[in-house]
Coordinates of C-alpha atoms and ligand atoms in Angstrom, one line a residue:
X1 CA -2.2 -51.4 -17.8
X2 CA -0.6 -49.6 -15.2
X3 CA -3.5 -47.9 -14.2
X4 CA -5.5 -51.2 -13.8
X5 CA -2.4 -52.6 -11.8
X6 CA -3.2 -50.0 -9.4
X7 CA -7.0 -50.4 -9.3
X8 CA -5.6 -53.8 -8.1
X9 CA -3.3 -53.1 -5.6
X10 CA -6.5 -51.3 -4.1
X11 CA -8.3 -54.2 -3.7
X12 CA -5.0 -56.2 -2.8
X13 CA -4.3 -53.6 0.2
X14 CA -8.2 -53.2 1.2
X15 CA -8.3 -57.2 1.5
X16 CA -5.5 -57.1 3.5
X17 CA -7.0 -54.7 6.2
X18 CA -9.7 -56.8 6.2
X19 CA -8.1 -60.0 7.2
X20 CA -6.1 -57.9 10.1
X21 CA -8.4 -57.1 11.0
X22 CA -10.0 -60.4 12.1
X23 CA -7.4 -60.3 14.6
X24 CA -9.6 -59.0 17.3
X25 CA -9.8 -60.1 20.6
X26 CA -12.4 -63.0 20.7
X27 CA -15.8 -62.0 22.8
X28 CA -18.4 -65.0 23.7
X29 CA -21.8 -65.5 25.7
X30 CA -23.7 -68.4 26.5
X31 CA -26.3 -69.6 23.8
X32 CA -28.6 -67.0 23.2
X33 CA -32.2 -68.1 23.7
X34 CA -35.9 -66.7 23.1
X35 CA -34.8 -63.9 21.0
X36 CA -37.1 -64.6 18.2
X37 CA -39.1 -62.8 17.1
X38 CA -36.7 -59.9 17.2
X39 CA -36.6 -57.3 19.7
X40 CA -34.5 -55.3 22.0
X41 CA -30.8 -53.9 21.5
X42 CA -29.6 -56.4 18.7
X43 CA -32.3 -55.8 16.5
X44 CA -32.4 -52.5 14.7
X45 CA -35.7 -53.0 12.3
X46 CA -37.4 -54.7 9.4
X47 CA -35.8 -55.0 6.1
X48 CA -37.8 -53.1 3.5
X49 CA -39.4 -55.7 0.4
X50 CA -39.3 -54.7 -3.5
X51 CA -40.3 -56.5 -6.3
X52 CA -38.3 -56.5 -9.1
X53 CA -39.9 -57.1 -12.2
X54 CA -38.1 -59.9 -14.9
X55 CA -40.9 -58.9 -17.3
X56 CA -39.4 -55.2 -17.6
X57 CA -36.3 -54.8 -19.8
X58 CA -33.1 -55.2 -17.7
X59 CA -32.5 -51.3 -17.6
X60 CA -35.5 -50.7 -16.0
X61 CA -35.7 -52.9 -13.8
X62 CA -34.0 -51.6 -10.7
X63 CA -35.7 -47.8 -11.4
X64 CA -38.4 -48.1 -8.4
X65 CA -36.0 -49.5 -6.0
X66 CA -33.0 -46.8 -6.9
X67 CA -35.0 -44.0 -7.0
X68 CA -35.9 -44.7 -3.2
X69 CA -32.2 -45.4 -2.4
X70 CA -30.4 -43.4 -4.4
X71 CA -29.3 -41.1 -1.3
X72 CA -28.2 -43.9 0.8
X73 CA -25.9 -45.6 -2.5
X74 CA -24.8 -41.7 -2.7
X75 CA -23.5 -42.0 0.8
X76 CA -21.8 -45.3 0.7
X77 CA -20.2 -44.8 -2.6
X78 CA -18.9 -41.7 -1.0
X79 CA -16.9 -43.9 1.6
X80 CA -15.6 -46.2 -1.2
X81 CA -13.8 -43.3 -2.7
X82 CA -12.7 -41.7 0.5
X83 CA -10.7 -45.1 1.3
X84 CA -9.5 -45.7 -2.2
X85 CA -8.4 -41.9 -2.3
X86 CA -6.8 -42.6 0.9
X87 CA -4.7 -45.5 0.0
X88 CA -3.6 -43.4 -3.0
X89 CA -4.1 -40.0 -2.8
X90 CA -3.8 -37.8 -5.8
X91 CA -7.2 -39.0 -7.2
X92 CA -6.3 -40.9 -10.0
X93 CA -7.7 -44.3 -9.5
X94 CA -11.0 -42.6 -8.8
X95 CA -10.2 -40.7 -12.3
X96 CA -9.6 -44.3 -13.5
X97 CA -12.7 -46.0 -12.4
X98 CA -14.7 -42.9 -13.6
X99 CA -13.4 -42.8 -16.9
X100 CA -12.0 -46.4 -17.9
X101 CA -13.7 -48.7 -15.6
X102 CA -16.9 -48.0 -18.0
X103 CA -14.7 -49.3 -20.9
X104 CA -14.8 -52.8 -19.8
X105 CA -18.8 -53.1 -19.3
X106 CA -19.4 -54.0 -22.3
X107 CA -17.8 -57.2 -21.5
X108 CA -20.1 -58.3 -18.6
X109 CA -23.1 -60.5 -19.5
X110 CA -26.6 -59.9 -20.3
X111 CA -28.6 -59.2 -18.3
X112 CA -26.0 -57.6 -15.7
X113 CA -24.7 -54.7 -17.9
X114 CA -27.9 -53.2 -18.9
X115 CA -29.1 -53.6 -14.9
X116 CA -25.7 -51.9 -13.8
X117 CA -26.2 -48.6 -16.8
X118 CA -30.1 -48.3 -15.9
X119 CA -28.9 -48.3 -11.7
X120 CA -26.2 -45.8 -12.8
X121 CA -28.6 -43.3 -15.0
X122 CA -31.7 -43.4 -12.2
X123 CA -29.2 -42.9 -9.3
X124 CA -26.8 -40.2 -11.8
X125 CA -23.8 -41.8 -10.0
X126 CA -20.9 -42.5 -12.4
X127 CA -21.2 -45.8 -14.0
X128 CA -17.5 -46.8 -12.9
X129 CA -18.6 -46.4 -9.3
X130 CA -21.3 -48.5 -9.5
X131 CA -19.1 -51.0 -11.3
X132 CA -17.0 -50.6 -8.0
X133 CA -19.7 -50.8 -6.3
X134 CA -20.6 -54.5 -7.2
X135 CA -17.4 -55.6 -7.3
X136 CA -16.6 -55.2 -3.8
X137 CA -18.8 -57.7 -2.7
X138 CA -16.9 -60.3 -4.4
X139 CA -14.0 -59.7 -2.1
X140 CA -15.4 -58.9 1.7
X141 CA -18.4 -60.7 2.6
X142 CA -17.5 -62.5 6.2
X143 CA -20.4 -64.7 7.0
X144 CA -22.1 -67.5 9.1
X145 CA -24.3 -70.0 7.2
X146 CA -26.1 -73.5 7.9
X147 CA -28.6 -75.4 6.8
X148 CA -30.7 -77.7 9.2
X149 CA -32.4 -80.6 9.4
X150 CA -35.3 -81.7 11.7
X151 CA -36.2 -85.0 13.4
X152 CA -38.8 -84.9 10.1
X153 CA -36.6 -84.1 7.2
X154 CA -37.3 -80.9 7.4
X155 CA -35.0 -78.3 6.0
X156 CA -34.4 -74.6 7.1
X157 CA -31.3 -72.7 6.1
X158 CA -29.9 -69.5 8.0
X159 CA -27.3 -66.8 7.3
X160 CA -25.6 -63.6 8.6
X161 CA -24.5 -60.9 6.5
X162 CA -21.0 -59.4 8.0
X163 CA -19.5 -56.7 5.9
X164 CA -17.6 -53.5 6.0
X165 CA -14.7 -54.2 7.4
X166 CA -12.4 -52.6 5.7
X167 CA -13.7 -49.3 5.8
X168 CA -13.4 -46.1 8.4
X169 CA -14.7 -46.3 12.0
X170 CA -17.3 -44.4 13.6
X171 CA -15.2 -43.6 17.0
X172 CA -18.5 -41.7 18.5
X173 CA -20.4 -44.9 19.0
X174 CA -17.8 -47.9 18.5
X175 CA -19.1 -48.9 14.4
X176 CA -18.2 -49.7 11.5
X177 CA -19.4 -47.1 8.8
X178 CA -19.8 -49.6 6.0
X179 CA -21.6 -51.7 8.1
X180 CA -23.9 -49.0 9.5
X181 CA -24.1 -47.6 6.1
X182 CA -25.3 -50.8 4.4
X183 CA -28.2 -51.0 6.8
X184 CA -30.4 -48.7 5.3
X185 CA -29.5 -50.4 1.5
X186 CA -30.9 -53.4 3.0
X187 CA -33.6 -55.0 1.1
X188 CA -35.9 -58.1 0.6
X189 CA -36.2 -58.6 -3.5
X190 CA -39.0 -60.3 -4.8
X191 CA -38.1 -61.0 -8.3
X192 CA -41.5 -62.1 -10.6
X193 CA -42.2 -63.2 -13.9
X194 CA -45.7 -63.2 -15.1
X195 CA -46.9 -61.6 -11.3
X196 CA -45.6 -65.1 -10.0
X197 CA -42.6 -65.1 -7.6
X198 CA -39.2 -66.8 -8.8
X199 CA -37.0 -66.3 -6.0
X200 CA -36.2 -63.9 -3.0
X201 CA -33.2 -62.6 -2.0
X202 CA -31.8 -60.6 1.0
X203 CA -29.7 -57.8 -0.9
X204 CA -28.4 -54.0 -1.1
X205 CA -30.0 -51.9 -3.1
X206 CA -27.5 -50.8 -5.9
X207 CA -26.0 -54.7 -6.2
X208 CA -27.2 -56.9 -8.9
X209 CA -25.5 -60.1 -8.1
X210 CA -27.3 -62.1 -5.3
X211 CA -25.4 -63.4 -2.0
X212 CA -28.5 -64.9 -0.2
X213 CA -32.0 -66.1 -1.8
X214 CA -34.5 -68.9 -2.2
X215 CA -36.3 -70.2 -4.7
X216 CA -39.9 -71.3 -3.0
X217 CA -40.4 -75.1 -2.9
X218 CA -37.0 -75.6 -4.2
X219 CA -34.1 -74.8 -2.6
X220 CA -32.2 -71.8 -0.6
X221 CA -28.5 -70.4 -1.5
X222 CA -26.2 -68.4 0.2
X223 CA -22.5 -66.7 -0.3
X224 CA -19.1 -67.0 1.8
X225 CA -15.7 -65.4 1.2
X226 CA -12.6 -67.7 1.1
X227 CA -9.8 -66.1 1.5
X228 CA -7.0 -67.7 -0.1
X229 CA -3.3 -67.4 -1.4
X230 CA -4.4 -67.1 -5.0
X231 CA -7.5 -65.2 -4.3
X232 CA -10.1 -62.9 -6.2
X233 CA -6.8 -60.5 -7.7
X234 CA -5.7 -63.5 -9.9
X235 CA -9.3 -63.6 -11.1
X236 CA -10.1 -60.0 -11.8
X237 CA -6.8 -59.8 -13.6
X238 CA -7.2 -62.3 -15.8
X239 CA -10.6 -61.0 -16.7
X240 CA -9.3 -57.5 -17.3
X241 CA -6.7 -59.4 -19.4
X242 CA -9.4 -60.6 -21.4
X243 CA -10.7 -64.1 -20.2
X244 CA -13.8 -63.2 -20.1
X245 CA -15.3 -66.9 -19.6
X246 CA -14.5 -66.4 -15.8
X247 CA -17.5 -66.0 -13.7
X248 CA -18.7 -63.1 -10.9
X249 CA -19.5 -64.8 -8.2
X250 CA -22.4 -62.5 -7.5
X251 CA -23.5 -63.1 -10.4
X252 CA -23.5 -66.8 -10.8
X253 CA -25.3 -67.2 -7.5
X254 CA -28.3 -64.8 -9.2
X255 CA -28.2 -67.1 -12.3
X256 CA -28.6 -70.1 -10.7
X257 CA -31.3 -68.3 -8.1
X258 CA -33.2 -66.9 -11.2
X259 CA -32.8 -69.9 -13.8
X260 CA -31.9 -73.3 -11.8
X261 CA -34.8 -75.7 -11.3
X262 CA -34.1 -78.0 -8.8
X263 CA -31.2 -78.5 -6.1
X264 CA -29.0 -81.1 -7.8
X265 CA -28.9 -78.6 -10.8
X266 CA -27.8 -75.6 -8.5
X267 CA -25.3 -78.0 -7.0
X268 CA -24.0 -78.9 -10.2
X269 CA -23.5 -75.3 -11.8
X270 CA -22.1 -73.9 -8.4
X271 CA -19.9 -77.2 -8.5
X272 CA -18.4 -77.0 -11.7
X273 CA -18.9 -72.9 -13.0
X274 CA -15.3 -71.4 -13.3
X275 CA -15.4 -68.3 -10.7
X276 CA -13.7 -65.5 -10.5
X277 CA -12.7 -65.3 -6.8
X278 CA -12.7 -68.9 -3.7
X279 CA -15.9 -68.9 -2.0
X280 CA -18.2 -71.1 -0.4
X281 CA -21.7 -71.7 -1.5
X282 CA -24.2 -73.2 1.0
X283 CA -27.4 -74.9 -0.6
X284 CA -30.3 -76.2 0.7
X285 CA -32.8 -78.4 -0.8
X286 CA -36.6 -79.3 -0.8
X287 CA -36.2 -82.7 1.0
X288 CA -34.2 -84.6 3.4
X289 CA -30.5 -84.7 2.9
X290 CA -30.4 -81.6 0.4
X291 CA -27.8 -79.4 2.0
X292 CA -24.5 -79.2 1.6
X293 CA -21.3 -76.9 1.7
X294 CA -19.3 -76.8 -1.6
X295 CA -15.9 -75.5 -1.1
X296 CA -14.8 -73.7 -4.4
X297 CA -11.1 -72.8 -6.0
X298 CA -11.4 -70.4 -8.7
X299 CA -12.0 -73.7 -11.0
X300 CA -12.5 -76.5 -9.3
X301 CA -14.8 -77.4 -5.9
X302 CA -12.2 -78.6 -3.4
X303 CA -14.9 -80.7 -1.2
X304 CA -18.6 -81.1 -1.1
X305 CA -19.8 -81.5 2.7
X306 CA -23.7 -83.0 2.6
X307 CA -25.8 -83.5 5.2
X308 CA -26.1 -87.1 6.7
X309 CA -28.9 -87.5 8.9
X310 CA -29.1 -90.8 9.0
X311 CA -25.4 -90.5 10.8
X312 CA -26.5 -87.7 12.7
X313 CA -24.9 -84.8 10.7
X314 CA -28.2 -83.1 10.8
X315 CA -26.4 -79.6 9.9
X316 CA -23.8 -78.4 8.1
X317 CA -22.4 -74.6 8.8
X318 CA -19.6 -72.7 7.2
X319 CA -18.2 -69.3 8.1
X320 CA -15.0 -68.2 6.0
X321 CA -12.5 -71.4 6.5
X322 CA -12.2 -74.2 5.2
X323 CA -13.4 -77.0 7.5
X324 CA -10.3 -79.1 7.2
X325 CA -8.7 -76.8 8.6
X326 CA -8.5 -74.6 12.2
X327 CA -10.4 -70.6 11.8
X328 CA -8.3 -68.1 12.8
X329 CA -7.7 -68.5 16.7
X330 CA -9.3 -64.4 17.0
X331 CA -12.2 -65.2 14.4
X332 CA -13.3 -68.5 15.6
X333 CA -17.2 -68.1 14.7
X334 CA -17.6 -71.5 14.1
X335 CA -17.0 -73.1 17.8
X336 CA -19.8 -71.0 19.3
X337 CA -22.0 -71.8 16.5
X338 CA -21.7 -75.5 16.6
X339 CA -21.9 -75.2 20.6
X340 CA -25.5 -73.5 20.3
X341 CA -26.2 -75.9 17.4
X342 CA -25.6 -78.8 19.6
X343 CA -27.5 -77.9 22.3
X344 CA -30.4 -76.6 20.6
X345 CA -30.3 -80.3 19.8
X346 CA -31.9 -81.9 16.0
X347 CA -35.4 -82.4 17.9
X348 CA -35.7 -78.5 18.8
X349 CA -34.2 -76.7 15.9
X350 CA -36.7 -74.0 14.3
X351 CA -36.0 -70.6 12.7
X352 CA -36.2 -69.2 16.0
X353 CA -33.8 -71.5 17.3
X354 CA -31.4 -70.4 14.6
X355 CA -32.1 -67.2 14.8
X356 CA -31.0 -67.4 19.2
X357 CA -27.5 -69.3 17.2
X358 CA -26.8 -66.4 14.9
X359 CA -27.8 -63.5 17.8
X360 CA -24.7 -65.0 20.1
X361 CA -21.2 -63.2 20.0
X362 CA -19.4 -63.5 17.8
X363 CA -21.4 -65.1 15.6
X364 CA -23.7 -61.9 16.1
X365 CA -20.5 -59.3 15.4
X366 CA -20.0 -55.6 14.4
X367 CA -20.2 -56.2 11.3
X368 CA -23.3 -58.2 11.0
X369 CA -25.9 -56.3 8.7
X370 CA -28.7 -58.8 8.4
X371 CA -29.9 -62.2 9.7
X372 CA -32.0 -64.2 7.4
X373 CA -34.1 -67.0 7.8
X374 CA -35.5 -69.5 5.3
X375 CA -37.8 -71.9 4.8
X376 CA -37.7 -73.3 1.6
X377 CA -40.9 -76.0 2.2
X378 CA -43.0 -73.3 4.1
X379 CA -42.5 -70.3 1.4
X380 CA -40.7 -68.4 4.5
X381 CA -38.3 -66.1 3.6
X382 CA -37.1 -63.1 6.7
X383 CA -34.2 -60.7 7.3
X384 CA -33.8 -58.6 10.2
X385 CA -31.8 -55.8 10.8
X386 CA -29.2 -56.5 13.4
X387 CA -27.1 -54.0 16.0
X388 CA -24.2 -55.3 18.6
X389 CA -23.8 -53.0 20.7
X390 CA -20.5 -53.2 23.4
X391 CA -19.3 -55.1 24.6
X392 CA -19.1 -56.9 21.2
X393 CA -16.1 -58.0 18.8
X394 CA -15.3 -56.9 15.2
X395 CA -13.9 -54.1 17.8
Ligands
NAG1 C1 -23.1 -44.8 14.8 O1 -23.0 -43.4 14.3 C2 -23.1 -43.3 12.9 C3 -22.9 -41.8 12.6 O2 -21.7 -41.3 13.2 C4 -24.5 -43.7 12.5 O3 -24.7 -43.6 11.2 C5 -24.8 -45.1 13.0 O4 -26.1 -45.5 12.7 C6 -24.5 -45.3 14.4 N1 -24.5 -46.7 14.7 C7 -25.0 -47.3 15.8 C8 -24.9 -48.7 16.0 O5 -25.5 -46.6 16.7
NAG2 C1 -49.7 -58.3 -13.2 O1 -50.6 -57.7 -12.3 C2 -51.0 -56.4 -12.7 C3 -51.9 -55.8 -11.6 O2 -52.5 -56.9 -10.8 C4 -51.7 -56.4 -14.0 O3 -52.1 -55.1 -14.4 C5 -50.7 -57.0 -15.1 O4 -51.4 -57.1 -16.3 C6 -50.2 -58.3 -14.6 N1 -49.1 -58.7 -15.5 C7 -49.0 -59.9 -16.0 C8 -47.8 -60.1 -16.9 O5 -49.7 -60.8 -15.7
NAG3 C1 -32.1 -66.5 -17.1 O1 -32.5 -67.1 -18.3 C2 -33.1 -66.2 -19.2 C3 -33.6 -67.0 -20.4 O2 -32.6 -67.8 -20.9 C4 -32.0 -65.2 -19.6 O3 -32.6 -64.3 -20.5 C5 -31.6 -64.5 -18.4 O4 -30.5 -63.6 -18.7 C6 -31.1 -65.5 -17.3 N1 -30.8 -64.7 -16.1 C7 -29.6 -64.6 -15.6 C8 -29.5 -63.8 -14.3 O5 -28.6 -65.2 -16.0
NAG4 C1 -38.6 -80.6 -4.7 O1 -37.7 -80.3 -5.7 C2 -37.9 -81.1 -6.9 C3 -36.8 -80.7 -7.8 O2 -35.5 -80.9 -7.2 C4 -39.2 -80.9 -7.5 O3 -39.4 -81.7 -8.6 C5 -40.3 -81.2 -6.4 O4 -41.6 -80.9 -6.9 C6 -40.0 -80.4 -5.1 N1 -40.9 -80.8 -4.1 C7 -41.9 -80.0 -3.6 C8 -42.7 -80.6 -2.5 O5 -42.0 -78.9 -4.0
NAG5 C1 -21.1 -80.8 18.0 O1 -21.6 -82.1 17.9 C2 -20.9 -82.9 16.9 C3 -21.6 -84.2 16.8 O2 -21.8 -84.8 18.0 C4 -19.4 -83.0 17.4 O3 -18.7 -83.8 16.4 C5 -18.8 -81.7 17.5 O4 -17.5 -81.8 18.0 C6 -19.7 -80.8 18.4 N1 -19.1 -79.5 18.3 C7 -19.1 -78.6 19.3 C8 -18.4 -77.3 19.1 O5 -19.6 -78.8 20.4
NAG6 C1 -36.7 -79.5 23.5 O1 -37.5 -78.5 24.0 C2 -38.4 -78.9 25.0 C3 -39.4 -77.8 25.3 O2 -38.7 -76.6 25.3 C4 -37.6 -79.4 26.2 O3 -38.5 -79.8 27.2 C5 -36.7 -80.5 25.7 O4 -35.9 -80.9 26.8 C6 -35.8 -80.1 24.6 N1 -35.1 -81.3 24.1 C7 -33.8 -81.4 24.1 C8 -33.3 -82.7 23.6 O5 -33.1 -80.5 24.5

């Protein structure tokens, strides 16, 4: 036990940086505009796509994909240990992870523990760390998401990906090395059944829960952290404690990507599953009115916030507070985002009009990895690379 009490204190004191580190001083521009398609110094390429076949047995599944990646997970792994063996340096909770973290595997559900083994034996990086691995992305994904809705009914549903920042600095060229690190795991996943597409996701390679997908025709789903008082540790601890009917996050979001039908099912599993850690799910739907915002506890959802077009709420956007209540004053990412949705106006919002909201600072940060853009109706599914160069915040 004591061992595991110190696995959590590193995630406790890791969490901690992170949200100090949203104290940074606050850097805005005007409404971006006519940046689509991407181009120029905030785009840094195309994200790579995969399929992933459901047909194969779980273990296999991930094999092409790992076997092309496997340096760049070698590197970012690397930088998980360095910070954990920096917060306590003899060694031992990388000693722990290697050898116990393993131990409790068997309790994660099908088909999540064979994926995570078959990743580990293709990439021959210690099962613990990849365990690691994909449970940091329960606890430090900062984001920006919205859904739309067009003068037609027409939905489309945007989202960056901010991560990393809890990890070293690159000092040579003013970056995050998480964040620049995750880049080149960025991938578009095509997961199929019978050669038929069931849903895409935006992902990194090495992660087998799901933060942002789509399901074609259907509906469109993407992740927020909430930080709150009795956050993710409460969760992971009563899991490692042996309640195992507490849900990853990640993983919930992939089950309801891979398996949900329709957008009031989603709404009702991400509305009522028990989670592990607060977070905000933002759905989309086929037709008009499907989109929402569900606010989450670990067990209950706290508020469900739905489109309304016929009284002009024509979008709904969360980034990592509640919306109740005030952002942090230094990480207000919502103003600007509902200033450039506003004036974009309901008649003129596209995906390139959300794509000019989520390339202005701060929305567009330091530690944005990836925009992408959906369109559930249309079959549309994109995610660029992004870069923010200075003067930018996220320092
Ligand atoms: C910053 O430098 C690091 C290496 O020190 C590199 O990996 C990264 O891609 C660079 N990032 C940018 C935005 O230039
Ligand atoms: C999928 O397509 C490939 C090549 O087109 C084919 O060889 C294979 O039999 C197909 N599999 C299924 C399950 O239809
Ligand atoms: C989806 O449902 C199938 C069939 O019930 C099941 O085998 C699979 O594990 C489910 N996928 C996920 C990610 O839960
Ligand atoms: C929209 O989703 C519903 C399920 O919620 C489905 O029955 C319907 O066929 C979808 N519509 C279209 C046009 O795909
Ligand atoms: C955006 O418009 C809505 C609806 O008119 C308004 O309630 C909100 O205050 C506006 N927000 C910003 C940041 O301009
Ligand atoms: C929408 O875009 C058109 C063409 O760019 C422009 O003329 C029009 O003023 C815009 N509408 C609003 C309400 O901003």
């Amino acid at each position: 036990m004591a061992s595991q009490n110190r696995l959590l204190f590193v995630l406790l004191a890791a969490t901690t940086a992170c949200v100090v580190a949203q104290h940074a001083p606050p850097y805005t521009e005007d409404c971006r505009k006519l940046t689509y398609p991407p181009s120029g110094p905030t785009y840094r390429g195309p994200v790579p796509w995969y399929t992933i076949n459901l047909d194969l047995p779980p273990y296999k599944r991930w094999h092409k994909l790992m076997t092309d990646k496997a340096p760049a997970l070698r590197i970012i792994v690397n930088s998980l240990k360095n910070v954990v063996n920096a917060f306590v340096p003899s060694g031992k909770v990388m000693q722990m992870v290697d050898q116990k973290l393993p131990g409790l595997l068997g309790n994660f559900p099908s088909p999540f523990e064979e994926e995570i083994k078959g990743i580990a034996d293709v990439t021959e990086i210690p099962l613990g760390e990849i365990i690691s691995f994909n449970i940091f992305y329960e606890f430090f994904t900062i984001c920006t998401s919205l859904v739309t809705e067009d003068k037609k009914g027409h939905l489309l549903h945007g989202r960056n990906m901010d991560f990393g920042v809890f990890l070293g600095w690159n000092t040579n060229n003013n970056s995050w090395t998480v964040t620049e690190e995750l880049k080149p795991l960025s991938v578009n996943l095509d997961f199929q059944r019978n050669n038929q597409t069931v849903f895409k996701a935006a992902s990194f390679a090495g992660y087998v829960g799901m933060l942002t997908g789509f399901k074609p025709g259907l509906f469109s789903l993407s992740l927020n952290e909430r930080f709150a008082m009795n956050g993710g540790y409460m969760g992971v601890l009563e899991w490692l404690m042996g309640k195992k009917d507490i849900n990853w996050i990640g993983f919930i979001t992939r089950s309801v990507l891979e398996n949900s039908t329709s957008y009031e099912e989603a709404k009702n599993i991400l509305t009522k599953t028990k989670i592990m850690a607060p977070a905000y799910f933002i759905l989309g739907g086929n037709r008009s009115g499907e989109g929402c915002v569900i606010t989450r506890d670990r067990k209950v959802s706290l508020d469900v916030y739905e489109l309304n077009p016929e009284q002009g709420r024509w979008y709904v956007l969360q980034t990592n507070y509640d919306r109740w209540k005030n952002p942090f004053f230094l990480d207000d990412r919502r103003t600007p985002a509902k200033t450039c949705l506003n004036h974009t106006t309901q008649e003129n919002i596209t995906l390139s009009a959300i794509y000019d909201v989520l390339s202005t600072k701060p929305v567009l940060n330091k530690l944005t990895v990836f925009t992408t853009l959906m369109d559930v109706t249309k079959g549309q599914f994109e995610t660029y690379l992004r870069d923010c160069p200075d003067p930018c915040i996220g320092w």
